[in-house]
Amino acid sequence: MEIKCIIVDDEALAREGLKKYIKTFDFLSLIAACNNGASARETLETTPVDLMFLDINMPRMSGLHLLETLSTPPMTILVTAYPDYALDGFRLNVLDYLLKPLSLQRFTQSVLKAQEYFCLRQQPAVTANSPAVDYIFVKHKQLYEKVMLADILFVESMQNYVIIQTIHTKIIAYLTFKNVEQQLPADSFLRIHKSYIVNLHQVSKLDSNMVQAGGHTLPVSRSQRELLMQVVNKRLLSK
């Protein structure tokens, strides 16, 4: 699948370096290279873009300000000389945070992650008339591994990757926690903490502070306790 991308950076040398790297990947198609936020906004409002390589420190409009004010931002990889904005990047759900000077190896890791996210987004949504999907594919150790949903115990967020703990094994995947949550069926999986999604069918014990799944004890955050107990009460035996 072709991923349409845009470069937003006020430094001509940085734009040329990114262009060179982008050309090495057949699945990347460069739509535009903008030297300021205003030009980038105009392009994004008129042209479909899947992936944005975005500098932070730019005159008049910073990359972060541009990203914050977009109603439907594309997948975004921050490319900057400053490490101080990493937390802002994660707050804005950026795909990756790359530091200049940028190596081809690091760029490759980032765009392969973007390709994986893009493919996940293209998966058709399940409708009432569609057969239930009981598995997913996860890229793990350069292979696409089939994972049965029923075998997943929980998913744990680890900043720029997730751990998918199944009955049989532990899978490390370079995915965002948010995207994984959106892909898993809401009737079976519940986010119980900012760092944990649990398979409700695998829960063996629980209270308002923790759940146990497959021998693992997971915390329940205060904000999610009420939602978890609502799920439990639907199946609670009563007098």
Short mmCIF file of C-alpha atoms in Angstrom, two decimals:
data_model
loop_
_atom_site.label_atom_id
_atom_site.label_comp_id
_atom_site.label_asym_id
_atom_site.label_seq_id
_atom_site.Cartn_x
_atom_site.Cartn_y
_atom_site.Cartn_z
CA MET A 1 0.00 0.00 0.00
CA GLU A 2 1.24 3.50 -0.85
CA ILE A 3 1.73 5.87 2.08
CA LYS A 4 1.42 9.52 1.05
CA CYS A 5 3.77 11.65 3.14
CA ILE A 6 4.72 15.26 3.70
CA ILE A 7 7.88 16.91 5.07
CA VAL A 8 7.55 20.01 7.26
CA ASP A 9 10.92 21.57 8.14
CA ASP A 10 12.31 25.09 7.78
CA GLU A 11 15.86 23.82 7.13
CA ALA A 12 16.55 23.11 3.45
CA LEU A 13 19.33 20.64 4.28
CA ALA A 14 17.02 18.66 6.57
CA ARG A 15 14.31 18.54 3.88
CA GLU A 16 16.77 17.26 1.30
CA GLY A 17 18.04 14.58 3.70
CA LEU A 18 14.50 13.34 4.37
CA LYS A 19 13.70 13.35 0.65
CA LYS A 20 16.72 11.15 0.02
CA TYR A 21 15.68 8.68 2.72
CA ILE A 22 12.06 8.61 1.56
CA LYS A 23 13.14 7.67 -1.98
CA THR A 24 14.69 4.44 -0.67
CA PHE A 25 11.23 3.04 0.22
CA ASP A 26 8.84 2.03 -2.55
CA PHE A 27 5.79 2.33 -0.30
CA LEU A 28 6.46 6.00 0.54
CA SER A 29 5.17 8.69 -1.84
CA LEU A 30 6.26 12.28 -1.12
CA ILE A 31 3.38 14.70 -1.70
CA ALA A 32 5.03 17.94 -0.55
CA ALA A 33 8.01 19.39 1.31
CA CYS A 34 7.01 22.53 3.22
CA ASN A 35 9.30 25.04 4.93
CA ASN A 36 6.75 26.39 7.41
CA GLY A 37 3.62 25.44 9.32
CA ALA A 38 1.24 27.65 7.36
CA SER A 39 2.22 26.05 4.06
CA ALA A 40 1.90 22.60 5.61
CA ARG A 41 -1.57 23.38 6.96
CA GLU A 42 -2.73 24.49 3.52
CA THR A 43 -1.44 21.27 1.97
CA LEU A 44 -2.99 19.10 4.67
CA GLU A 45 -6.37 20.80 4.24
CA THR A 46 -6.45 20.21 0.48
CA THR A 47 -4.49 16.98 -0.10
CA PRO A 48 -4.85 13.52 1.48
CA VAL A 49 -1.73 12.82 3.58
CA ASP A 50 -1.08 9.65 5.55
CA LEU A 51 2.27 10.45 7.22
CA MET A 52 3.95 13.70 8.27
CA PHE A 53 7.65 14.18 9.06
CA LEU A 54 7.50 17.24 11.30
CA ASP A 55 10.18 19.55 12.68
CA ILE A 56 9.41 21.29 15.99
CA ASN A 57 11.37 24.56 16.10
CA MET A 58 10.17 26.61 13.14
CA PRO A 59 9.54 30.36 12.85
CA ARG A 60 6.04 31.78 13.42
CA MET A 61 4.39 28.39 13.98
CA SER A 62 6.08 25.52 15.79
CA GLY A 63 5.53 21.95 14.73
CA LEU A 64 3.79 21.18 18.02
CA HIS A 65 1.38 24.09 17.55
CA LEU A 66 0.59 22.89 14.04
CA LEU A 67 -0.05 19.38 15.29
CA GLU A 68 -2.24 20.55 18.19
CA THR A 69 -4.47 22.61 15.93
CA LEU A 70 -5.10 20.03 13.21
CA SER A 71 -8.57 18.51 13.50
CA THR A 72 -7.53 15.20 11.91
CA PRO A 73 -3.72 15.00 11.93
CA PRO A 74 -2.02 12.29 9.89
CA MET A 75 0.39 9.81 11.44
CA THR A 76 3.26 11.99 12.61
CA ILE A 77 6.97 11.41 13.13
CA LEU A 78 8.73 14.28 14.87
CA VAL A 79 12.20 15.00 13.49
CA THR A 80 14.09 17.50 15.64
CA ALA A 81 17.48 18.44 17.03
CA TYR A 82 16.00 18.92 20.50
CA PRO A 83 15.27 16.00 22.88
CA ASP A 84 13.32 18.18 25.33
CA TYR A 85 9.94 17.79 23.60
CA ALA A 86 9.61 14.01 23.78
CA LEU A 87 6.86 14.14 26.40
CA ASP A 88 4.89 16.63 24.32
CA GLY A 89 5.24 14.28 21.40
CA PHE A 90 3.83 11.32 23.29
CA ARG A 91 1.04 13.54 24.64
CA LEU A 92 0.06 14.28 21.06
CA ASN A 93 0.25 10.58 20.12
CA VAL A 94 3.06 10.96 17.62
CA LEU A 95 4.26 7.77 16.00
CA ASP A 96 7.95 8.32 16.71
CA TYR A 97 10.48 10.92 17.88
CA LEU A 98 13.66 11.14 15.81
CA LEU A 99 16.69 13.22 16.74
CA LYS A 100 18.88 15.01 14.20
CA PRO A 101 21.32 14.17 12.71
CA LEU A 102 19.19 11.30 11.48
CA SER A 103 20.63 7.94 10.43
CA LEU A 104 19.06 5.79 7.72
CA GLN A 105 18.85 2.90 10.21
CA ARG A 106 16.76 4.92 12.67
CA PHE A 107 14.64 6.33 9.85
CA THR A 108 14.00 2.80 8.59
CA GLN A 109 12.78 1.63 12.00
CA SER A 110 10.38 4.54 12.13
CA VAL A 111 8.87 4.19 8.65
CA LEU A 112 8.42 0.43 9.06
CA LYS A 113 6.44 1.20 12.19
CA ALA A 114 4.39 3.69 10.18
CA GLN A 115 3.77 1.05 7.52
CA GLU A 116 2.51 -1.37 10.16
CA TYR A 117 0.12 1.22 11.64
CA PHE A 118 -1.09 2.14 8.18
CA CYS A 119 -1.89 -1.48 7.35
CA LEU A 120 -3.81 -1.85 10.62
CA ARG A 121 -5.89 1.20 9.76
CA GLN A 122 -6.83 -0.28 6.40
CA GLN A 123 -8.35 -3.38 7.95
CA PRO A 124 -12.11 -3.30 7.33
CA ALA A 125 -14.30 -2.56 10.31
CA VAL A 126 -16.46 -5.37 11.62
CA THR A 127 -20.16 -4.74 10.95
CA ALA A 128 -23.28 -6.50 12.17
CA ASN A 129 -23.35 -8.58 8.98
CA SER A 130 -19.64 -9.39 9.01
CA PRO A 131 -18.27 -12.61 10.45
CA ALA A 132 -16.60 -12.09 13.81
CA VAL A 133 -12.83 -11.67 13.60
CA ASP A 134 -11.17 -13.93 16.16
CA TYR A 135 -7.51 -13.20 15.41
CA ILE A 136 -5.05 -10.45 14.54
CA PHE A 137 -1.64 -10.35 12.88
CA VAL A 138 1.26 -8.73 14.73
CA LYS A 139 4.68 -7.98 13.30
CA HIS A 140 7.20 -9.66 15.61
CA LYS A 141 10.89 -10.35 14.88
CA GLN A 142 10.46 -9.42 11.20
CA LEU A 143 7.54 -11.86 10.82
CA TYR A 144 3.77 -11.38 10.84
CA GLU A 145 2.52 -13.62 13.62
CA LYS A 146 -1.10 -14.71 13.90
CA VAL A 147 -2.48 -14.20 17.40
CA MET A 148 -5.84 -15.59 18.45
CA LEU A 149 -7.78 -12.99 20.43
CA ALA A 150 -8.92 -15.63 22.89
CA ASP A 151 -5.28 -16.39 23.74
CA ILE A 152 -4.40 -12.81 24.71
CA LEU A 153 -4.19 -12.27 28.47
CA PHE A 154 -3.38 -8.58 28.45
CA VAL A 155 -1.57 -5.81 26.58
CA GLU A 156 0.98 -3.63 28.38
CA SER A 157 2.17 -0.21 27.22
CA MET A 158 5.92 0.40 27.25
CA GLN A 159 6.25 3.95 25.82
CA ASN A 160 7.07 3.38 22.14
CA TYR A 161 6.06 -0.28 21.99
CA VAL A 162 3.63 -2.72 23.59
CA ILE A 163 3.90 -6.16 25.14
CA ILE A 164 1.14 -8.57 24.13
CA GLN A 165 1.07 -11.32 26.74
CA THR A 166 -0.69 -14.45 25.52
CA ILE A 167 -1.30 -17.83 27.14
CA HIS A 168 1.71 -19.20 25.29
CA THR A 169 4.23 -16.38 24.86
CA LYS A 170 5.14 -12.70 25.16
CA ILE A 171 5.16 -10.62 21.97
CA ILE A 172 6.92 -7.27 21.70
CA ALA A 173 5.44 -5.08 18.96
CA TYR A 174 6.27 -1.52 17.94
CA LEU A 175 2.71 -0.25 18.10
CA THR A 176 1.06 2.54 20.05
CA PHE A 177 -1.13 1.56 22.98
CA LYS A 178 -3.95 3.71 21.62
CA ASN A 179 -4.00 1.99 18.23
CA VAL A 180 -3.99 -1.46 19.82
CA GLU A 181 -6.93 -0.48 22.03
CA GLN A 182 -8.87 0.72 18.98
CA GLN A 183 -8.24 -2.53 17.10
CA LEU A 184 -9.30 -4.90 19.88
CA PRO A 185 -13.04 -5.68 20.23
CA ALA A 186 -14.52 -3.58 23.03
CA ASP A 187 -16.87 -6.36 24.17
CA SER A 188 -13.90 -8.54 25.15
CA PHE A 189 -11.07 -6.16 25.99
CA LEU A 190 -11.08 -3.35 28.54
CA ARG A 191 -8.45 -0.77 29.41
CA ILE A 192 -8.15 -1.02 33.20
CA HIS A 193 -5.14 1.26 33.61
CA LYS A 194 -3.20 3.79 31.52
CA SER A 195 -0.72 0.98 30.78
CA TYR A 196 -2.92 -2.16 30.66
CA ILE A 197 -5.70 -3.63 28.53
CA VAL A 198 -7.06 -6.94 29.81
CA ASN A 199 -8.97 -9.70 28.07
CA LEU A 200 -12.13 -9.94 30.16
CA HIS A 201 -12.56 -13.60 29.21
CA GLN A 202 -9.17 -14.38 30.81
CA VAL A 203 -9.85 -12.65 34.14
CA SER A 204 -10.00 -15.18 36.97
CA LYS A 205 -10.16 -12.89 40.03
CA LEU A 206 -10.63 -9.19 40.62
CA ASP A 207 -11.50 -6.45 43.02
CA SER A 208 -11.59 -2.67 42.65
CA ASN A 209 -7.77 -2.43 42.74
CA MET A 210 -6.54 -5.38 40.70
CA VAL A 211 -7.38 -8.17 38.28
CA GLN A 212 -5.72 -11.54 37.78
CA ALA A 213 -5.35 -13.04 34.31
CA GLY A 214 -3.37 -16.17 33.61
CA GLY A 215 -1.43 -15.89 36.86
CA HIS A 216 -0.55 -12.21 36.27
CA THR A 217 -1.78 -9.53 38.67
CA LEU A 218 -2.58 -6.21 36.97
CA PRO A 219 -3.45 -2.86 38.58
CA VAL A 220 -6.77 -1.12 38.10
CA SER A 221 -6.59 2.66 37.99
CA ARG A 222 -9.02 4.77 39.99
CA SER A 223 -10.54 6.26 36.82
CA GLN A 224 -11.36 2.80 35.40
CA ARG A 225 -12.69 1.10 38.55
CA GLU A 226 -16.30 2.12 38.00
CA LEU A 227 -16.27 0.96 34.37
CA LEU A 228 -14.73 -2.38 35.36
CA MET A 229 -17.30 -2.96 38.09
CA GLN A 230 -20.12 -2.12 35.67
CA VAL A 231 -18.90 -4.94 33.44
CA VAL A 232 -18.67 -7.30 36.42
CA ASN A 233 -22.13 -6.43 37.73
CA LYS A 234 -23.71 -7.42 34.41
CA ARG A 235 -22.63 -11.02 35.13
CA LEU A 236 -22.79 -11.02 38.91
CA LEU A 237 -24.93 -13.70 40.49
CA SER A 238 -27.32 -12.20 43.01
CA LYS A 239 -29.82 -13.44 45.56
#
